[in-house]
PDB file of C-alpha atoms in Angstrom:
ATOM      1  CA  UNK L   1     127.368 -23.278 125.503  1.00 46.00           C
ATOM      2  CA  UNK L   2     125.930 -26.534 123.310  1.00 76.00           C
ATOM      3  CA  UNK L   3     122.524 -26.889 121.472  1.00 85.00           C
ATOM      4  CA  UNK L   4     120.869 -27.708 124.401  1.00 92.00           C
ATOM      5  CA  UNK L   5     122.181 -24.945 126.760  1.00 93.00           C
ATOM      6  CA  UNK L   6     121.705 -22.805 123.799  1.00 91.00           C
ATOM      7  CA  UNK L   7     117.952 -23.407 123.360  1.00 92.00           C
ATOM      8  CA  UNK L   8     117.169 -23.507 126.798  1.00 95.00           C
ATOM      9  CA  UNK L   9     119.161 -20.324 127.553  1.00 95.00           C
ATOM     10  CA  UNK L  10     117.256 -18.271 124.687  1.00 92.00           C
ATOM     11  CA  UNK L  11     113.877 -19.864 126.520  1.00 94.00           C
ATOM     12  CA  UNK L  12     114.561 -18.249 129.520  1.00 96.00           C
ATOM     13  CA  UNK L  13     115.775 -15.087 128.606  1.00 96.00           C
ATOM     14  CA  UNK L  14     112.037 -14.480 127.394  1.00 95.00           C
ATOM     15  CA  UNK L  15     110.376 -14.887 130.216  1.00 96.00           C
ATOM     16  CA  UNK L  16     113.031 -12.237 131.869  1.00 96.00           C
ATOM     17  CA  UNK L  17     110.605 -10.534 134.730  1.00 97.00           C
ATOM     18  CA  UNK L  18     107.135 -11.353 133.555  1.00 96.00           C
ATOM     19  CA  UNK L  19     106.061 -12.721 136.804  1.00 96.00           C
ATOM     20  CA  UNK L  20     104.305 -11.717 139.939  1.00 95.00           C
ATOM     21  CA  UNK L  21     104.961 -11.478 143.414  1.00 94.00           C
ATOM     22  CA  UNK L  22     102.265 -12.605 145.810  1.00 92.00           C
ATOM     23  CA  UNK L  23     100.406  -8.569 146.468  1.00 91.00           C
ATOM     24  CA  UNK L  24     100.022  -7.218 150.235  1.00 91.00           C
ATOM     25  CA  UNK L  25     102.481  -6.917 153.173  1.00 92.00           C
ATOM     26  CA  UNK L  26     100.242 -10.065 154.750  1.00 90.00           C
ATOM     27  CA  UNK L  27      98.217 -13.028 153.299  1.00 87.00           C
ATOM     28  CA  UNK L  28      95.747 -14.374 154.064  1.00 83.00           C
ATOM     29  CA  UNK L  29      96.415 -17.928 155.644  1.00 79.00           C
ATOM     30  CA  UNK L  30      94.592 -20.793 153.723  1.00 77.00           C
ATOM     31  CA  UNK L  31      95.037 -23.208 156.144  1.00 74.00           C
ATOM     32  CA  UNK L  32      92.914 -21.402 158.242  1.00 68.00           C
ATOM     33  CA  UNK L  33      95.363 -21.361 161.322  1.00 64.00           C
ATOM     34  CA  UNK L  34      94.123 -18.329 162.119  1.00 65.00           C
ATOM     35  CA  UNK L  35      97.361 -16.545 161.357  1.00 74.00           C
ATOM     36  CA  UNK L  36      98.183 -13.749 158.787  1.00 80.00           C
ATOM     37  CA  UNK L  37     101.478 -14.549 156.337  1.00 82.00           C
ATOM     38  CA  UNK L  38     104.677 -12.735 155.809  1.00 85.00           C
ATOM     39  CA  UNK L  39     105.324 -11.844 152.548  1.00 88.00           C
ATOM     40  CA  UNK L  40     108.729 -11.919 152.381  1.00 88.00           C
ATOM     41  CA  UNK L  41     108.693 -10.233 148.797  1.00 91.00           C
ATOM     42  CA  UNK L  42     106.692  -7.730 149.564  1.00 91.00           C
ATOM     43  CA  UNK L  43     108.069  -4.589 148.284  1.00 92.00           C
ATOM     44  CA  UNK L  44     110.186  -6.473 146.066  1.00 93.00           C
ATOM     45  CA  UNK L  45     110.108  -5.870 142.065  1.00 94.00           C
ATOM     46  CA  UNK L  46     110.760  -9.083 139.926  1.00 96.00           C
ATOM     47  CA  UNK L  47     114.043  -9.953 138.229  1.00 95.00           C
ATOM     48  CA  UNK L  48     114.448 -11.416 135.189  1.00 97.00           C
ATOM     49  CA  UNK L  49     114.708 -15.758 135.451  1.00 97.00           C
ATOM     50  CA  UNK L  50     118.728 -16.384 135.499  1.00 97.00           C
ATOM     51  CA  UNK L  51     119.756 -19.397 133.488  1.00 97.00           C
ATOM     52  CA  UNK L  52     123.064 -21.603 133.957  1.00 97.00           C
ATOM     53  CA  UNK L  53     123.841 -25.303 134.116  1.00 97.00           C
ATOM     54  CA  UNK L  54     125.898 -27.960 135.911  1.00 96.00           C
ATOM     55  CA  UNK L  55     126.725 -30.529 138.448  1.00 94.00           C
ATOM     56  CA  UNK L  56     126.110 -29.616 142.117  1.00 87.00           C
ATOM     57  CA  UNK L  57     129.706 -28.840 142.786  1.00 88.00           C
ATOM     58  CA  UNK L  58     129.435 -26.155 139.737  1.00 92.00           C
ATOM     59  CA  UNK L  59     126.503 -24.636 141.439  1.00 89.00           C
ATOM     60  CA  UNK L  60     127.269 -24.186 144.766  1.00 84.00           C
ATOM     61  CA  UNK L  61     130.437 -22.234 143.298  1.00 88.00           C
ATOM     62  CA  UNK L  62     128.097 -20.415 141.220  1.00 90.00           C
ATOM     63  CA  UNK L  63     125.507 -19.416 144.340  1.00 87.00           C
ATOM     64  CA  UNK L  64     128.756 -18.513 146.080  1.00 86.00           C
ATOM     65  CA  UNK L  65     130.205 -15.913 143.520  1.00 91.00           C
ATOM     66  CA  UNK L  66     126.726 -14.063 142.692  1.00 90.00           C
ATOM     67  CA  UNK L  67     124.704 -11.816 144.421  1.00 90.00           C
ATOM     68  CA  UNK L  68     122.044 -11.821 142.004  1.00 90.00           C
ATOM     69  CA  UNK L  69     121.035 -15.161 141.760  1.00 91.00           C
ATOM     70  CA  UNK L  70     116.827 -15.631 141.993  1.00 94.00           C
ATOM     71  CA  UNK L  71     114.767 -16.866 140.575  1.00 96.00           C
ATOM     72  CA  UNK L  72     117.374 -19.333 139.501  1.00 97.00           C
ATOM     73  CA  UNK L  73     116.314 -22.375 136.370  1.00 98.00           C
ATOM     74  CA  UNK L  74     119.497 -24.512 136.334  1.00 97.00           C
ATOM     75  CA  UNK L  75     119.754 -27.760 134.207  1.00 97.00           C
ATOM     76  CA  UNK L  76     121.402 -30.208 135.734  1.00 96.00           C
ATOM     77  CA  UNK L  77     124.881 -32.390 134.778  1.00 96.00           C
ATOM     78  CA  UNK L  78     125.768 -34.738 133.244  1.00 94.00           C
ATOM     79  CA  UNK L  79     122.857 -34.623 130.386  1.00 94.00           C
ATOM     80  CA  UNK L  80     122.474 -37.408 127.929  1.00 93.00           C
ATOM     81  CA  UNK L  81     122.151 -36.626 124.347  1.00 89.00           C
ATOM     82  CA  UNK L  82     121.289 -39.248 121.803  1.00 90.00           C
ATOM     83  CA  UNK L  83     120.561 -39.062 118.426  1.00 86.00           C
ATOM     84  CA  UNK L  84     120.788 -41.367 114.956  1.00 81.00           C
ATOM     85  CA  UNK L  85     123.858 -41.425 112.738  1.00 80.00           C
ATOM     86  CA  UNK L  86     121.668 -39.775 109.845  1.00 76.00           C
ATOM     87  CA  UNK L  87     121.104 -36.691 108.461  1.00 67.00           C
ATOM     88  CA  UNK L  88     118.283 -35.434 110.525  1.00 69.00           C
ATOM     89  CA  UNK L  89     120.104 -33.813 112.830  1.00 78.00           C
ATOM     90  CA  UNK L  90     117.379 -34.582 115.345  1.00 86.00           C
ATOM     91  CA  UNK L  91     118.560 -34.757 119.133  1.00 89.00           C
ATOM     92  CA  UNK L  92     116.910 -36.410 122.370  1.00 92.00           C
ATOM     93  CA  UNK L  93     117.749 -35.689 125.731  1.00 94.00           C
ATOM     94  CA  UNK L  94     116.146 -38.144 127.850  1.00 95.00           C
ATOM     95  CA  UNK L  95     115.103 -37.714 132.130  1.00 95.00           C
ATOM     96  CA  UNK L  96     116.678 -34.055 131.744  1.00 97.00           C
ATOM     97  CA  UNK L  97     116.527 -31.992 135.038  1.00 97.00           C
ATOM     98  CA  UNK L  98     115.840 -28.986 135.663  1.00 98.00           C
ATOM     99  CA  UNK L  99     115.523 -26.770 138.580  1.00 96.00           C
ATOM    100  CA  UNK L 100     113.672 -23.582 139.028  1.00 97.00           C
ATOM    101  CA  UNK L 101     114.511 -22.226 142.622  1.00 95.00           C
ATOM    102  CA  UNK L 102     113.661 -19.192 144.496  1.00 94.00           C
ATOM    103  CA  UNK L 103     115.129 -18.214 147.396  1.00 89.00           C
ATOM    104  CA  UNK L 104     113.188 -17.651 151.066  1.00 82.00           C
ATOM    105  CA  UNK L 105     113.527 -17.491 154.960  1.00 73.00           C
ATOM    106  CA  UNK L 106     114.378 -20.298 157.083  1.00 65.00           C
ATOM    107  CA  UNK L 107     111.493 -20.230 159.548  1.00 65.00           C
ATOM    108  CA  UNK L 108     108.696 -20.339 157.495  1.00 74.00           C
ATOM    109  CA  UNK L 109     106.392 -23.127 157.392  1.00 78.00           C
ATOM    110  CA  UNK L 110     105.714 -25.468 154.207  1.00 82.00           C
ATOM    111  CA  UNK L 111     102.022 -24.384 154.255  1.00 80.00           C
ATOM    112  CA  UNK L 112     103.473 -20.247 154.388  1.00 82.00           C
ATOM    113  CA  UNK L 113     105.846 -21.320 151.413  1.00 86.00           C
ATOM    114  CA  UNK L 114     102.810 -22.890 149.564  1.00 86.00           C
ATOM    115  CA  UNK L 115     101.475 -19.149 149.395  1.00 87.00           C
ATOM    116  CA  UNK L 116     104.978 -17.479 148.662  1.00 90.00           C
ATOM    117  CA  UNK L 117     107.561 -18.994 147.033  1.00 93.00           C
ATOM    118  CA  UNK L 118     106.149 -22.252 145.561  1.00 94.00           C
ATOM    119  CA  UNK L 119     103.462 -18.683 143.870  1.00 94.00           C
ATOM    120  CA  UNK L 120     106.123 -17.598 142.412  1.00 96.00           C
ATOM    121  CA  UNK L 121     107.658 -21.295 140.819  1.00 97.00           C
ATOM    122  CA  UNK L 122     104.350 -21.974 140.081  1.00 97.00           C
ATOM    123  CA  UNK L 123     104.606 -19.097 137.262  1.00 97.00           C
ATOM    124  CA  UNK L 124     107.805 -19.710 135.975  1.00 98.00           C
ATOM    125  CA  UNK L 125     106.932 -23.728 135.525  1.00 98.00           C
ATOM    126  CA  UNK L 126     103.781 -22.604 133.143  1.00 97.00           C
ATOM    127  CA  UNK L 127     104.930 -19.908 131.609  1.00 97.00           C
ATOM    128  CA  UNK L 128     108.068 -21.991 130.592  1.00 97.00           C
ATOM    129  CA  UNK L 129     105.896 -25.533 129.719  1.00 96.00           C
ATOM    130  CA  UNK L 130     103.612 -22.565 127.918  1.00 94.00           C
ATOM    131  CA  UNK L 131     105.901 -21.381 125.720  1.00 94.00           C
ATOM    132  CA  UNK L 132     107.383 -25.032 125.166  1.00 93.00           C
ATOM    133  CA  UNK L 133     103.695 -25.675 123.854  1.00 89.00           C
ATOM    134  CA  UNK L 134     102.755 -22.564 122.010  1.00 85.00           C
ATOM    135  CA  UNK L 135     105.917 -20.201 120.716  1.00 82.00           C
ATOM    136  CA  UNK L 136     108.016 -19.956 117.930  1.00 86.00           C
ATOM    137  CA  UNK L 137     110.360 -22.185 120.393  1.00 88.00           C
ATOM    138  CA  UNK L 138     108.961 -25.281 119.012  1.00 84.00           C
ATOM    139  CA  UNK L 139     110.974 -25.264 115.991  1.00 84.00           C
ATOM    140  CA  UNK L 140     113.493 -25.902 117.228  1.00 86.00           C
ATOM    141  CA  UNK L 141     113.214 -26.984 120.764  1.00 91.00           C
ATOM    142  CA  UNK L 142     110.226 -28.668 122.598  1.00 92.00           C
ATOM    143  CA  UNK L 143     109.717 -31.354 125.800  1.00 94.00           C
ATOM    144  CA  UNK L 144     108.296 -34.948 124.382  1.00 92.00           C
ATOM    145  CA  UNK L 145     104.748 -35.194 124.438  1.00 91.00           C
ATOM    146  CA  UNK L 146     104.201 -38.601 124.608  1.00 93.00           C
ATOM    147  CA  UNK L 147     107.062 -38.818 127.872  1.00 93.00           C
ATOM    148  CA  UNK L 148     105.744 -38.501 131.023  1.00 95.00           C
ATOM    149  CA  UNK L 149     107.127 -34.891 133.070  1.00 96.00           C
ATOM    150  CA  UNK L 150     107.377 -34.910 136.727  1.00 97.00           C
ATOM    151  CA  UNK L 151     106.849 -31.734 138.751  1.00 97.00           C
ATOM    152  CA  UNK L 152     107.810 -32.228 142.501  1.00 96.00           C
ATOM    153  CA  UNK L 153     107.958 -29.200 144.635  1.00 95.00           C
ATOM    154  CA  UNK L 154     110.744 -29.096 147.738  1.00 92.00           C
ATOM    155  CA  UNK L 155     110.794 -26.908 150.440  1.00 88.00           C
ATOM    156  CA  UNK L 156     114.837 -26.125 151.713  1.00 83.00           C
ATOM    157  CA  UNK L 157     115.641 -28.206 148.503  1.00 81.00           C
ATOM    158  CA  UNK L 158     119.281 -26.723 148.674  1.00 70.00           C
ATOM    159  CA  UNK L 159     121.216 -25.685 152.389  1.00 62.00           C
ATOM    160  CA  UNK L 160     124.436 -24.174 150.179  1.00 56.00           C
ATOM    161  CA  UNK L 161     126.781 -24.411 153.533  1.00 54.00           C
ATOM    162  CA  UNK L 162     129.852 -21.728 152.939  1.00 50.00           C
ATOM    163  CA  UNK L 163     132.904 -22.207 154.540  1.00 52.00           C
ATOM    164  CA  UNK L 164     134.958 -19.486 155.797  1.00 53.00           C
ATOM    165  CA  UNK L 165     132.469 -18.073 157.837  1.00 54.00           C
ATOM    166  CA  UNK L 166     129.872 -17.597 154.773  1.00 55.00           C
ATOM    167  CA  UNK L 167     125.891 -17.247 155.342  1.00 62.00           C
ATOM    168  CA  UNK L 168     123.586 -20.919 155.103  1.00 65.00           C
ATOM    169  CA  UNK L 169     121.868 -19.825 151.855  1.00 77.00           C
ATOM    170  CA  UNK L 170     118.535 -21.848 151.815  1.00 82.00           C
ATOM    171  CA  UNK L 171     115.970 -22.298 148.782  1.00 88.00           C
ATOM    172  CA  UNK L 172     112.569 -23.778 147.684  1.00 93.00           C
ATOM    173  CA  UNK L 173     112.581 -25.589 144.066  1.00 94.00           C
ATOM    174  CA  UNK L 174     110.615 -27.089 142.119  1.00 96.00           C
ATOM    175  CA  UNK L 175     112.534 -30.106 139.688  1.00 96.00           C
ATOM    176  CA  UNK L 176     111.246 -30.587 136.537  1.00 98.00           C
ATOM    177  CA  UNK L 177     111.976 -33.678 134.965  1.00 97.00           C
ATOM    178  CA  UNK L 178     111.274 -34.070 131.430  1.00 97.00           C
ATOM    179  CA  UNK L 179     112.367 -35.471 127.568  1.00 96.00           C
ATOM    180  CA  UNK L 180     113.668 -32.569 125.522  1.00 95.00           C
ATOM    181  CA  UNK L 181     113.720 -32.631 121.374  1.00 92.00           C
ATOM    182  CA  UNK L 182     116.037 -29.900 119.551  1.00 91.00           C
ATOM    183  CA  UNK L 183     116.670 -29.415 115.873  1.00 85.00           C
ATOM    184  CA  UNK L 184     120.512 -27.637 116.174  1.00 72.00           C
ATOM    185  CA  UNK L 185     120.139 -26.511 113.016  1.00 71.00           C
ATOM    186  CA  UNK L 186     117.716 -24.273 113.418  1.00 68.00           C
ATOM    187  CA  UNK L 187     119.485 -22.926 116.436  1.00 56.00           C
ATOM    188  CA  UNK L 188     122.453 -21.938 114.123  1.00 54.00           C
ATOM    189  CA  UNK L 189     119.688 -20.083 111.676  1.00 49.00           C
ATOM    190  CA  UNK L 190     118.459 -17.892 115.123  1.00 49.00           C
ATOM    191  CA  UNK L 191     122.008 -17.491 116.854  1.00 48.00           C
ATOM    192  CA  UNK L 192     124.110 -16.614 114.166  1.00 45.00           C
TER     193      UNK L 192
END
């Protein structure tokens, strides 16, 4: 892995499984159609956030050879890192993507997914721009403050078609679009 990868990785890992699942075997709708919601995670324990990175060729292979996969925060190739030919050691990496995706069930409406899955993004996003903002993270990685970020949540974001007779593996996302800053050298300090 690079500095970035590195950084974002170590990020991750410490959020692990601190996350909730919405509570109750049915919701209550807050649309008001009059109809109670599946919780498709009811039941379920949380895993801890899996990291990786890529193009979209690189992770459709990866969805394809692992079967635990969710919730899934995957930075997205190619990245562009820029920096000055000084001695600062001070790196930029503008309009990075990344994508925190959970999977769910086909059927279910946009409004059900509001209540479900996009819960459960919802609490990876903050708890990731939280400890951008507030953690020992900050020295050596943190998201520009003065560049805008763009949240945009997508229902079936990825349809990951397998061949050979494979399953349609379908997922909600939310992309994250932000500037990063890192100071490698402080990565080397914690790493090594």
């Amino acid at each position: 892995m690079q500095k970035i990868e590195k950084a974002l990785k170590n990020v991750f890992d410490s959020i692990g499984d601190d996350y909730d699942y919405p509570e109750g075997e049915f919701l209550a709708d807050d649309f008001g159609m009059g109809n109670a919601v599946s919780n498709p995670f009811f039941g379920q324990t949380p895993t801890p956030v899996k990291f990786m990175f890529g193009t979209q060729k690189e992770l459709n292979a990866w969805l394809k050879d692992n079967n635990d996969k969710y919730p899934l925060v995957w930075l997205v190739y190619p990245v562009s890192e820029s920096y000055t030919n000084d001695t600062s050691d001070f790196y930029s990496y503008k309009s990075a993507r990344l994508i925190f995706a959970i999977n769910n069930e086909a059927e279910k409406l946009v409004q059900t997914r509001l209540q479900t899955t996009k819960f459960v993004l919802n609490q990876l996003v903050d708890k990731f721009k939280s400890l951008m903002r507030n953690s020992s993270f900050r020295k050596y990685i943190s998201i520009d403050k003065q560049a805008e970020v763009k949240e945009t949540f997508y229902p079936n974001y990825s349809t990951n078609a397998q061949k050979d007779g494979g399953t349609v593996e379908i997922w909600d996302a939310i992309t994250f679009d932000c500037d990063f800053h890192l100071i490698p050298s402080c990565i080397k300090l914690i790493f090594n």
